[in-house]
Amino acid sequence: MNAAEMYQEIILDHYRNPRNFGIVKNANLSFRDSNPSCGDIIEITLLTDRVGIIKEIKFSGKGCAISQASTSMLTEYLKGKNIKEVKTLKKEEILEMLSIELSPIRLKCALLGLKVIKMAAYNHLGEKLENENDYT
Amino acid sequence: MGKEFDVERVRKDFPILSRKVNGKRLVYLDSAASSEKPASMINAVNEFYKRSYANIHRGLHTLSGEATELYEHARKNIASFINADPKETIFVRNATEGINLVARSFVAPGLKKGDVVLLTEMEHHSNIVPWQMLAKGKGAVIKYVPFNDEGFLDLKKAEALLKEKPKFFSFVHVSNVLGTINPAKELVTLAHKYHVPVLVDACQSVPHMKIDIKDLDADFLVFSGHKMLGPSGIGILYGKRKFLEKMPPFLGGGDMIKEVSFKEVSWNDLPWKFEAGTPNIEGAIGLAAAVDYLQNLGIENIEKHIKEITTYALKKLSKVKGIKIYGPKTAEKRGAVIAFNLGDIHSHDLTSVVDEDGIAIRSGHHCAQPLIEKLGLASAARMSFYVYTTKEEIDLFIQSLEKTRKIFKL
């Protein structure tokens, strides 16, 4: 996949007009992480109801088009779903949302948002994320 | 000197430059992070392994003698490159280790709560973090000399801060992001006027310009071998003898001792007091070969070549629509780096796109996060040059930037 195919319209759109960008003021869940090798930072804040349905989800931070677009798409996807579903979310699904192929270096960019939401969910559910290294 | 500098001939000395990346000729514009290596350096390390390898010092057999000779000859060679005494020239892993050594062995023992360590706002993390770690433990304070919009240090402010008698002043000679060449001699003189000892981080200057430590008069100076055609894992800490002699060792172990009993130990002489354990022997030999290569090219010729390339690149780059260049506007007071951003394109994306064309540049915060934040940025892209960089490569890079603009619909 060449660069022109990688940075297709939809990626650029999510990069320049990220959905759900900001901070949920009355969030009951939040997590922040950064990629030390590139300095990308993502913070996700969410508000869930009693049964765990994600009522509101927002992300903030800074990063490349790939990390911003993937997190933007992820928040759209998760809104209205149960927080438990985050546990079974696979990285392949993120790549499917982005519908691009990525080199191992850029894969980290695409998966930073997923890692942050996983950490938030696992913390919330009081469980430990076993395969943390899969996302870094 | 006097010899013509021919970049095409120089390029032939670097085997890696003939390889292809992503089907394109490699355009390596990331030498400020680490330089490529000439065959003579690679061969020196190779030959050492093949002919003379053994541990140094204390060995009485022939190979150990040869290895020791090569290692100590390397030290003399590198010392003379910066006009230093070999006894004041300590092999370390890299500049980072050199700074940590000075922080721990020279500054830490006398540092008290409320004492000040002075840095500048354009330091690499290697010249911030060791001081922060030290200050945190001791309750000391770190102050920073600010820089202005064009990327120059505020010298009046520097003097005002030095007047307050900080315990130590550590500054970068050439910024790895802004490219600014700081007036090192002026800053050292200023520090000494107020009896403040000073360290110069010369990582981006020793590879490119004549450094005479006697003339500069810095108390300490550090640089890394891998940015000047040498291997990684080897660097130099220069220190004035009067300080080094009084300093306790940094690491304890073999080779840095004179006598050890179960109760006591006495330290070895300089410079070995600071070289605990088996050192990077092949690294030292490789770095000496790199220094030979640089001296053969002529450091004045290198400086001139790099100025020419930097001037050319600044001119070409400034014509790209949507470009924002950081640091000094002319090559006169700028080292071999140019950091920039293009429109709203994140530097990682830009780096990915040009990589497709076989071009290697760096992106991100360049291990200078506080500086990047001061500039109000998330990141920046950076191109950097060395002895093998050509104008044609700059043109290829500019073409690739134009392609990037199209992809991002700028």
XYZ file of C-alpha atoms in Angstrom:
546
model
C 0.000 0.000 0.000
C 1.532 3.309 -0.995
C 1.293 6.576 0.897
C -1.456 7.981 -1.301
C -3.624 4.922 -0.552
C -2.773 5.047 3.121
C -3.734 8.672 3.598
C -7.101 8.297 1.919
C -9.960 10.753 2.294
C -11.539 9.098 5.316
C -8.293 9.057 7.320
C -7.602 12.693 6.538
C -11.180 13.582 7.415
C -10.960 11.940 10.833
C -7.537 13.555 11.355
C -8.726 17.046 10.500
C -12.201 16.708 11.996
C -11.837 14.214 14.804
C -15.166 12.907 16.141
C -15.801 12.974 19.873
C -12.769 15.147 20.525
C -12.498 16.657 23.987
C -13.120 15.611 27.545
C -16.285 14.168 29.072
C -16.842 16.478 32.039
C -18.659 14.070 34.325
C -16.645 11.053 33.245
C -16.491 8.048 35.527
C -13.663 6.477 33.567
C -10.509 7.845 32.074
C -7.099 6.749 30.992
C -4.106 8.483 29.424
C -1.093 6.994 27.746
C 1.671 8.057 25.450
C 4.007 6.426 23.025
C 7.486 7.408 24.237
C 9.107 6.663 20.917
C 7.070 9.270 19.095
C 5.475 11.408 21.794
C 1.879 10.741 20.765
C -0.484 11.215 23.693
C -4.081 10.043 23.939
C -6.507 10.484 26.785
C -9.943 8.899 26.691
C -12.723 9.882 29.058
C -16.068 8.069 29.240
C -19.334 8.065 31.051
C -21.034 4.717 31.486
C -24.429 3.964 32.996
C -25.189 1.397 35.696
C -25.059 -1.582 33.362
C -21.923 -0.360 31.608
C -23.373 1.181 28.467
C -21.052 3.900 27.157
C -23.223 7.002 27.164
C -20.453 9.397 26.304
C -16.917 8.941 25.097
C -14.338 11.526 24.110
C -10.650 11.563 23.361
C -8.021 14.235 23.465
C -4.314 14.424 22.848
C -1.974 14.875 19.972
C -0.507 12.637 17.393
C -0.188 11.619 13.785
C -3.059 11.164 11.339
C -3.100 7.410 11.917
C -3.334 7.574 15.718
C -5.878 10.393 15.666
C -8.057 8.833 12.963
C -8.045 5.377 14.543
C -9.019 6.759 17.944
C -11.678 8.971 16.415
C -13.192 5.956 14.625
C -12.932 3.883 17.770
C -14.936 6.379 19.818
C -17.642 6.426 17.159
C -17.773 2.660 17.176
C -17.945 2.346 20.958
C -20.593 4.914 21.718
C -23.710 3.081 22.937
C -21.892 -0.235 23.404
C -21.196 -1.934 26.707
C -17.782 -1.292 28.249
C -17.359 -5.076 28.522
C -17.183 -5.245 24.745
C -13.892 -3.356 24.897
C -12.363 -6.477 26.377
C -12.954 -8.543 23.278
C -12.090 -5.787 20.837
C -9.282 -7.007 18.606
C -6.590 -5.047 16.863
C -7.721 -6.526 13.564
C -10.994 -4.701 14.054
C -9.172 -1.389 14.337
C -7.279 -2.109 11.154
C -10.548 -3.018 9.478
C -12.055 0.309 10.542
C -9.043 2.121 9.102
C -9.062 -0.199 6.082
C -5.379 0.310 5.465
C -2.261 -1.814 5.765
C 0.401 -0.632 8.150
C 4.067 -1.329 8.662
C 5.055 -2.555 12.137
C 6.335 0.947 12.985
C 3.041 2.596 12.142
C 0.959 -0.177 13.684
C 1.798 1.311 17.092
C 0.222 4.587 15.997
C -2.973 2.822 15.014
C -3.208 0.845 18.236
C -2.478 3.557 20.817
C -6.169 4.495 21.142
C -7.139 0.851 21.529
C -4.567 0.375 24.249
C -5.831 3.422 26.150
C -9.482 2.335 25.991
C -8.507 -1.216 27.021
C -6.593 0.099 30.025
C -9.542 2.280 30.998
C -11.977 -0.632 30.694
C -9.814 -3.149 32.516
C -9.129 -0.682 35.320
C -12.840 -0.101 35.592
C -13.667 -3.780 35.654
C -10.921 -4.345 38.210
C -9.101 -6.751 35.947
C -5.585 -6.805 34.618
C -4.864 -6.451 30.942
C -2.813 -9.558 30.260
C -1.409 -8.857 26.853
C -0.535 -5.187 27.214
C 2.507 -5.618 25.005
C 0.310 -6.467 22.046
C -0.586 -2.814 21.740
C 2.798 -1.228 22.135
C 43.696 21.393 4.174
C 44.285 22.538 0.677
C 42.849 19.277 -0.582
C 39.696 19.538 -2.632
C 36.591 18.215 -0.961
C 34.728 16.028 -3.415
C 31.421 14.815 -2.039
C 31.020 12.160 -4.734
C 34.348 10.664 -3.773
C 33.401 10.834 -0.103
C 30.171 8.960 -0.820
C 32.107 6.055 -2.294
C 33.677 5.529 1.143
C 30.271 4.768 2.685
C 29.065 1.300 1.660
C 25.518 1.850 2.936
C 24.929 4.759 0.579
C 24.781 2.431 -2.395
C 21.844 0.464 -1.057
C 18.265 0.980 -2.095
C 15.388 1.654 0.264
C 11.884 0.906 -0.946
C 13.286 0.546 -4.442
C 14.793 4.039 -4.414
C 18.302 5.246 -3.800
C 18.848 5.898 -0.117
C 18.772 9.579 0.804
C 20.049 9.661 4.352
C 19.107 12.931 6.031
C 19.253 11.747 9.626
C 22.908 12.139 10.534
C 22.185 14.296 13.584
C 20.556 11.222 15.130
C 23.397 8.981 14.000
C 25.770 9.168 11.086
C 26.555 6.469 8.553
C 29.953 4.785 8.602
C 32.935 4.860 6.231
C 34.587 1.610 5.144
C 37.844 2.591 6.861
C 36.089 2.717 10.232
C 34.271 -0.563 9.627
C 37.555 -2.165 8.568
C 39.410 -0.914 11.630
C 36.907 -2.654 13.911
C 36.876 -5.714 11.682
C 40.669 -5.947 11.615
C 40.854 -5.614 15.369
C 38.479 -8.545 15.770
C 40.301 -10.575 13.189
C 43.886 -9.860 14.226
C 44.345 -8.428 17.688
C 41.285 -9.026 19.817
C 41.911 -9.582 23.531
C 41.093 -7.808 26.756
C 43.190 -4.769 27.514
C 45.410 -3.753 30.449
C 47.081 -6.209 32.792
C 47.317 -8.901 30.152
C 50.891 -10.009 29.593
C 50.384 -11.905 26.390
C 51.001 -10.501 22.947
C 47.397 -9.958 21.900
C 46.513 -8.181 25.130
C 49.510 -5.944 24.600
C 48.398 -5.140 21.056
C 44.829 -4.493 22.119
C 45.982 -2.186 24.933
C 48.255 -0.367 22.531
C 45.402 0.122 20.043
C 42.984 1.253 22.742
C 45.384 3.779 24.261
C 46.514 4.945 20.849
C 42.849 5.548 20.015
C 42.541 7.705 23.124
C 45.567 9.803 22.140
C 44.221 10.208 18.653
C 40.775 11.331 19.772
C 42.248 13.571 22.473
C 44.421 15.362 19.942
C 41.367 15.862 17.709
C 40.006 18.268 20.327
C 43.460 19.321 21.568
C 43.015 17.590 24.909
C 45.436 15.703 27.127
C 44.765 11.918 26.926
C 44.678 11.816 30.726
C 41.700 14.154 30.585
C 39.973 12.114 27.882
C 37.680 9.462 29.297
C 35.928 6.804 27.275
C 32.244 6.574 28.112
C 29.307 4.941 26.328
C 27.999 8.211 24.967
C 27.468 11.867 25.832
C 24.553 10.894 28.070
C 26.812 8.774 30.233
C 29.378 11.572 30.338
C 26.780 14.032 31.639
C 25.520 11.538 34.217
C 29.092 10.975 35.343
C 29.672 14.697 35.875
C 26.295 15.114 37.591
C 26.974 12.260 40.008
C 30.707 12.564 40.628
C 31.334 16.284 40.328
C 28.131 18.164 41.090
C 26.243 15.839 43.455
C 28.738 15.702 46.354
C 28.543 19.450 47.032
C 24.935 20.020 46.052
C 22.609 21.216 48.803
C 18.945 22.006 49.105
C 18.057 25.167 47.215
C 21.253 25.139 45.124
C 20.804 25.937 41.467
C 21.928 24.020 38.378
C 21.715 26.174 35.267
C 20.765 24.745 31.859
C 19.243 26.275 28.740
C 15.800 25.853 27.229
C 17.269 24.128 24.176
C 18.782 21.082 25.842
C 18.405 17.506 24.700
C 16.832 15.217 27.320
C 20.344 13.906 27.999
C 21.244 17.289 29.455
C 18.004 17.738 31.395
C 17.042 14.403 32.903
C 20.315 13.646 34.762
C 20.049 17.076 36.415
C 16.380 16.620 37.247
C 17.165 13.275 38.854
C 19.952 14.890 40.845
C 17.921 17.947 41.830
C 15.000 15.852 42.960
C 17.116 13.856 45.375
C 18.903 16.909 46.751
C 16.104 19.448 46.753
C 18.086 21.554 44.287
C 16.557 23.843 41.677
C 17.036 23.820 37.908
C 16.922 27.102 36.020
C 16.969 27.566 32.279
C 18.467 30.261 30.078
C 15.646 31.142 27.650
C 15.925 31.482 23.873
C 14.209 34.043 21.660
C 11.942 33.703 18.607
C 14.834 33.196 16.247
C 16.284 30.464 18.429
C 19.122 32.410 20.049
C 19.917 32.253 23.741
C 19.253 35.403 25.739
C 22.816 36.199 26.781
C 21.807 39.025 29.126
C 19.553 36.637 30.968
C 22.347 34.057 30.963
C 24.649 36.517 32.696
C 21.959 37.501 35.199
C 21.413 33.824 36.047
C 25.155 33.149 36.302
C 25.519 36.135 38.633
C 23.273 34.289 41.062
C 26.083 31.733 41.383
C 24.524 28.457 40.319
C 26.558 25.393 41.326
C 26.953 24.310 37.737
C 26.151 25.401 34.195
C 25.574 22.838 31.456
C 24.647 23.859 27.922
C 24.432 22.522 24.404
C 26.885 23.875 21.834
C 24.656 23.247 18.811
C 20.936 22.591 19.320
C 19.765 19.297 17.817
C 16.388 20.857 16.983
C 16.853 24.567 16.311
C 20.316 24.064 14.899
C 21.468 27.179 16.751
C 25.224 27.411 17.219
C 25.542 28.875 20.690
C 28.492 31.175 21.422
C 30.201 28.499 23.511
C 33.378 30.399 24.270
C 31.465 33.492 25.334
C 29.231 31.409 27.606
C 32.195 29.586 29.157
C 33.980 32.890 29.801
C 30.829 34.334 31.303
C 30.407 31.315 33.581
C 34.019 31.522 34.708
C 33.640 35.227 35.447
C 31.245 34.141 38.187
C 33.320 31.071 39.106
C 30.679 28.665 37.835
C 32.048 25.381 36.420
C 30.651 24.537 33.025
C 29.949 21.534 30.792
C 29.498 21.789 27.033
C 27.375 19.194 25.236
C 29.270 19.043 21.961
C 27.368 16.168 20.316
C 26.307 18.249 17.334
C 29.443 20.372 17.119
C 32.475 18.077 17.389
C 31.446 16.146 14.223
C 31.197 19.353 12.205
C 33.535 22.031 13.415
C 36.971 22.568 14.861
C 36.852 22.277 18.637
C 39.940 23.229 20.586
C 39.224 22.474 24.207
C 42.161 24.560 25.423
C 40.803 27.563 23.576
C 37.204 26.898 24.595
C 38.313 26.406 28.223
C 35.198 24.412 29.183
C 35.656 22.420 32.381
C 33.869 19.440 30.891
C 32.856 18.514 27.349
C 30.979 15.487 26.064
C 30.296 13.975 22.659
C 29.155 10.669 21.151
C 31.117 8.665 18.619
C 28.188 7.440 16.567
C 27.312 10.943 15.337
C 30.800 11.403 13.884
C 31.183 8.266 11.752
C 32.188 6.097 14.718
C 30.449 3.097 16.260
C 27.610 3.451 18.747
C 28.312 2.755 22.401
C 31.441 4.886 22.558
C 31.757 8.515 23.518
C 34.081 10.942 25.209
C 34.015 12.879 28.411
C 36.693 15.498 28.563
C 37.324 16.975 32.011
C 39.936 19.316 33.421
C 42.498 17.342 35.329
C 42.187 19.444 38.487
C 38.520 18.458 38.713
C 38.844 14.848 37.578
C 41.527 14.191 40.170
C 39.308 15.298 43.028
C 36.173 13.565 41.795
C 35.164 10.198 43.195
C 34.722 7.443 40.587
C 31.340 7.087 38.926
C 31.149 3.299 38.673
C 33.117 0.805 40.677
C 34.670 -2.372 39.343
C 37.713 -3.702 37.601
C 40.256 -1.537 35.835
C 39.383 1.592 37.831
C 41.285 0.524 40.943
C 44.900 0.576 41.973
C 44.758 -1.779 44.951
C 41.869 -3.611 46.507
C 41.784 -5.421 49.832
C 38.752 -6.818 51.612
C 38.522 -3.549 53.517
C 39.869 -0.876 51.273
C 40.389 0.288 47.755
C 42.493 2.949 46.100
C 41.589 4.439 42.762
C 43.498 4.085 39.573
C 45.127 7.105 37.889
C 43.391 9.213 35.294
C 41.713 8.465 32.987
C 41.192 4.830 34.046
C 39.653 5.824 37.379
C 36.475 6.524 35.427
C 36.550 3.437 33.206
C 35.251 0.597 35.336
C 35.039 -2.849 33.798
C 36.120 -4.001 30.365
C 35.471 -1.003 28.137
C 34.203 -0.822 24.575
C 37.640 -1.537 23.107
C 36.499 -1.980 19.523
C 34.351 1.135 19.889
C 37.371 3.205 20.871
C 39.378 1.808 17.963
C 36.503 2.481 15.588
C 36.089 6.036 16.835
C 39.790 6.699 16.365
C 39.501 5.449 12.775
C 36.520 7.763 12.280
C 38.566 10.671 13.614
C 41.359 9.755 11.196
C 38.860 9.806 8.372
C 37.472 13.189 9.413
C 40.946 14.649 9.758
C 41.866 13.317 6.391
C 38.884 15.110 4.863
C 39.831 18.206 6.840
C 37.482 19.573 9.460
C 37.504 22.995 7.762
C 36.433 21.352 4.497
C 33.650 19.512 6.310
C 32.453 22.712 7.929
C 32.446 24.478 4.581
C 30.598 21.639 2.836
C 27.934 21.515 5.507
C 27.416 25.283 5.442
C 26.924 25.057 1.697
C 24.384 22.241 1.997
C 22.556 23.929 4.878
C 22.371 27.219 2.970
C 21.030 25.396 -0.075
C 18.498 23.397 1.921
C 17.248 26.481 3.783
C 16.747 28.276 0.477
C 14.917 25.377 -1.154
C 12.853 24.478 1.872
C 11.685 28.029 2.506
C 10.078 28.020 -0.963
C 7.806 25.076 -0.154
C 4.263 26.297 0.365
C 3.035 25.922 3.934
C 6.486 25.273 5.416
C 7.433 26.543 8.856
C 11.142 26.386 9.676
C 12.391 26.677 13.261
C 15.593 28.248 14.468
C 18.075 30.712 12.928
C 17.107 31.926 9.461
C 20.566 31.666 7.928
C 23.156 28.910 7.879
C 25.738 31.250 9.382
C 24.756 30.535 12.958
C 23.137 27.184 12.324
C 24.539 23.677 12.523
C 23.659 20.873 10.139
C 20.016 20.469 11.163
C 16.749 21.992 9.985
C 13.557 21.294 11.909
C 10.271 22.196 10.276
C 6.598 21.443 9.887
C 4.512 21.366 6.727
C 0.953 22.674 7.068
C -1.061 20.584 9.490
C 0.750 17.372 8.564
C 2.062 15.571 11.609
C 5.798 14.957 11.332
C 5.344 11.176 11.637
C 3.050 11.104 8.663
C 5.450 13.262 6.705
C 8.325 10.950 7.606
C 6.306 7.907 6.503
C 5.510 9.442 3.156
C 9.079 10.482 2.324
C 10.368 7.103 3.541
C 8.443 5.623 0.651
C 10.897 7.530 -1.568
C 13.903 6.107 0.253
C 14.429 9.284 2.268
C 15.363 9.040 5.932
C 14.473 11.989 8.137
C 13.513 12.163 11.817
C 10.272 13.227 13.403
C 8.755 13.721 16.819
C 10.122 15.652 19.759
C 13.815 14.888 19.097
C 14.383 14.116 22.764
C 13.793 17.782 23.492
C 10.171 17.802 24.643
C 10.429 21.010 26.710
C 11.780 22.861 23.673
C 9.073 21.483 21.374
C 6.455 22.541 23.913
C 7.931 26.022 24.194
C 7.587 26.350 20.426
C 3.918 25.419 20.891
C 4.288 22.262 18.828
C 3.292 18.641 19.118
C 6.263 17.576 17.038
C 8.527 18.589 14.196
C 10.229 16.933 11.248
C 13.977 17.292 10.995
C 16.492 16.869 8.216
C 20.195 16.811 9.019
C 23.358 16.678 6.953
C 26.860 15.390 6.978
C 29.944 14.885 4.864
C 28.117 12.733 2.312
C 25.039 14.929 1.796
C 24.559 16.329 -1.700
C 22.423 19.125 -3.164
C 20.821 16.526 -5.386
C 19.577 14.749 -2.259
C 18.048 17.980 -1.020
C 16.256 18.296 -4.382
C 14.925 14.737 -4.089
C 13.672 15.537 -0.628
C 11.936 18.712 -1.787
C 10.232 16.705 -4.573
C 9.040 14.217 -2.006
C 7.720 17.047 0.180
C 5.691 18.335 -2.765
C 4.258 14.846 -3.195
C 3.384 14.816 0.506
C 1.552 18.132 0.126
C -0.554 16.607 -2.649
C -1.382 13.482 -0.674
C -2.506 15.609 2.241
C -4.406 17.928 -0.091
C -2.617 21.025 1.179
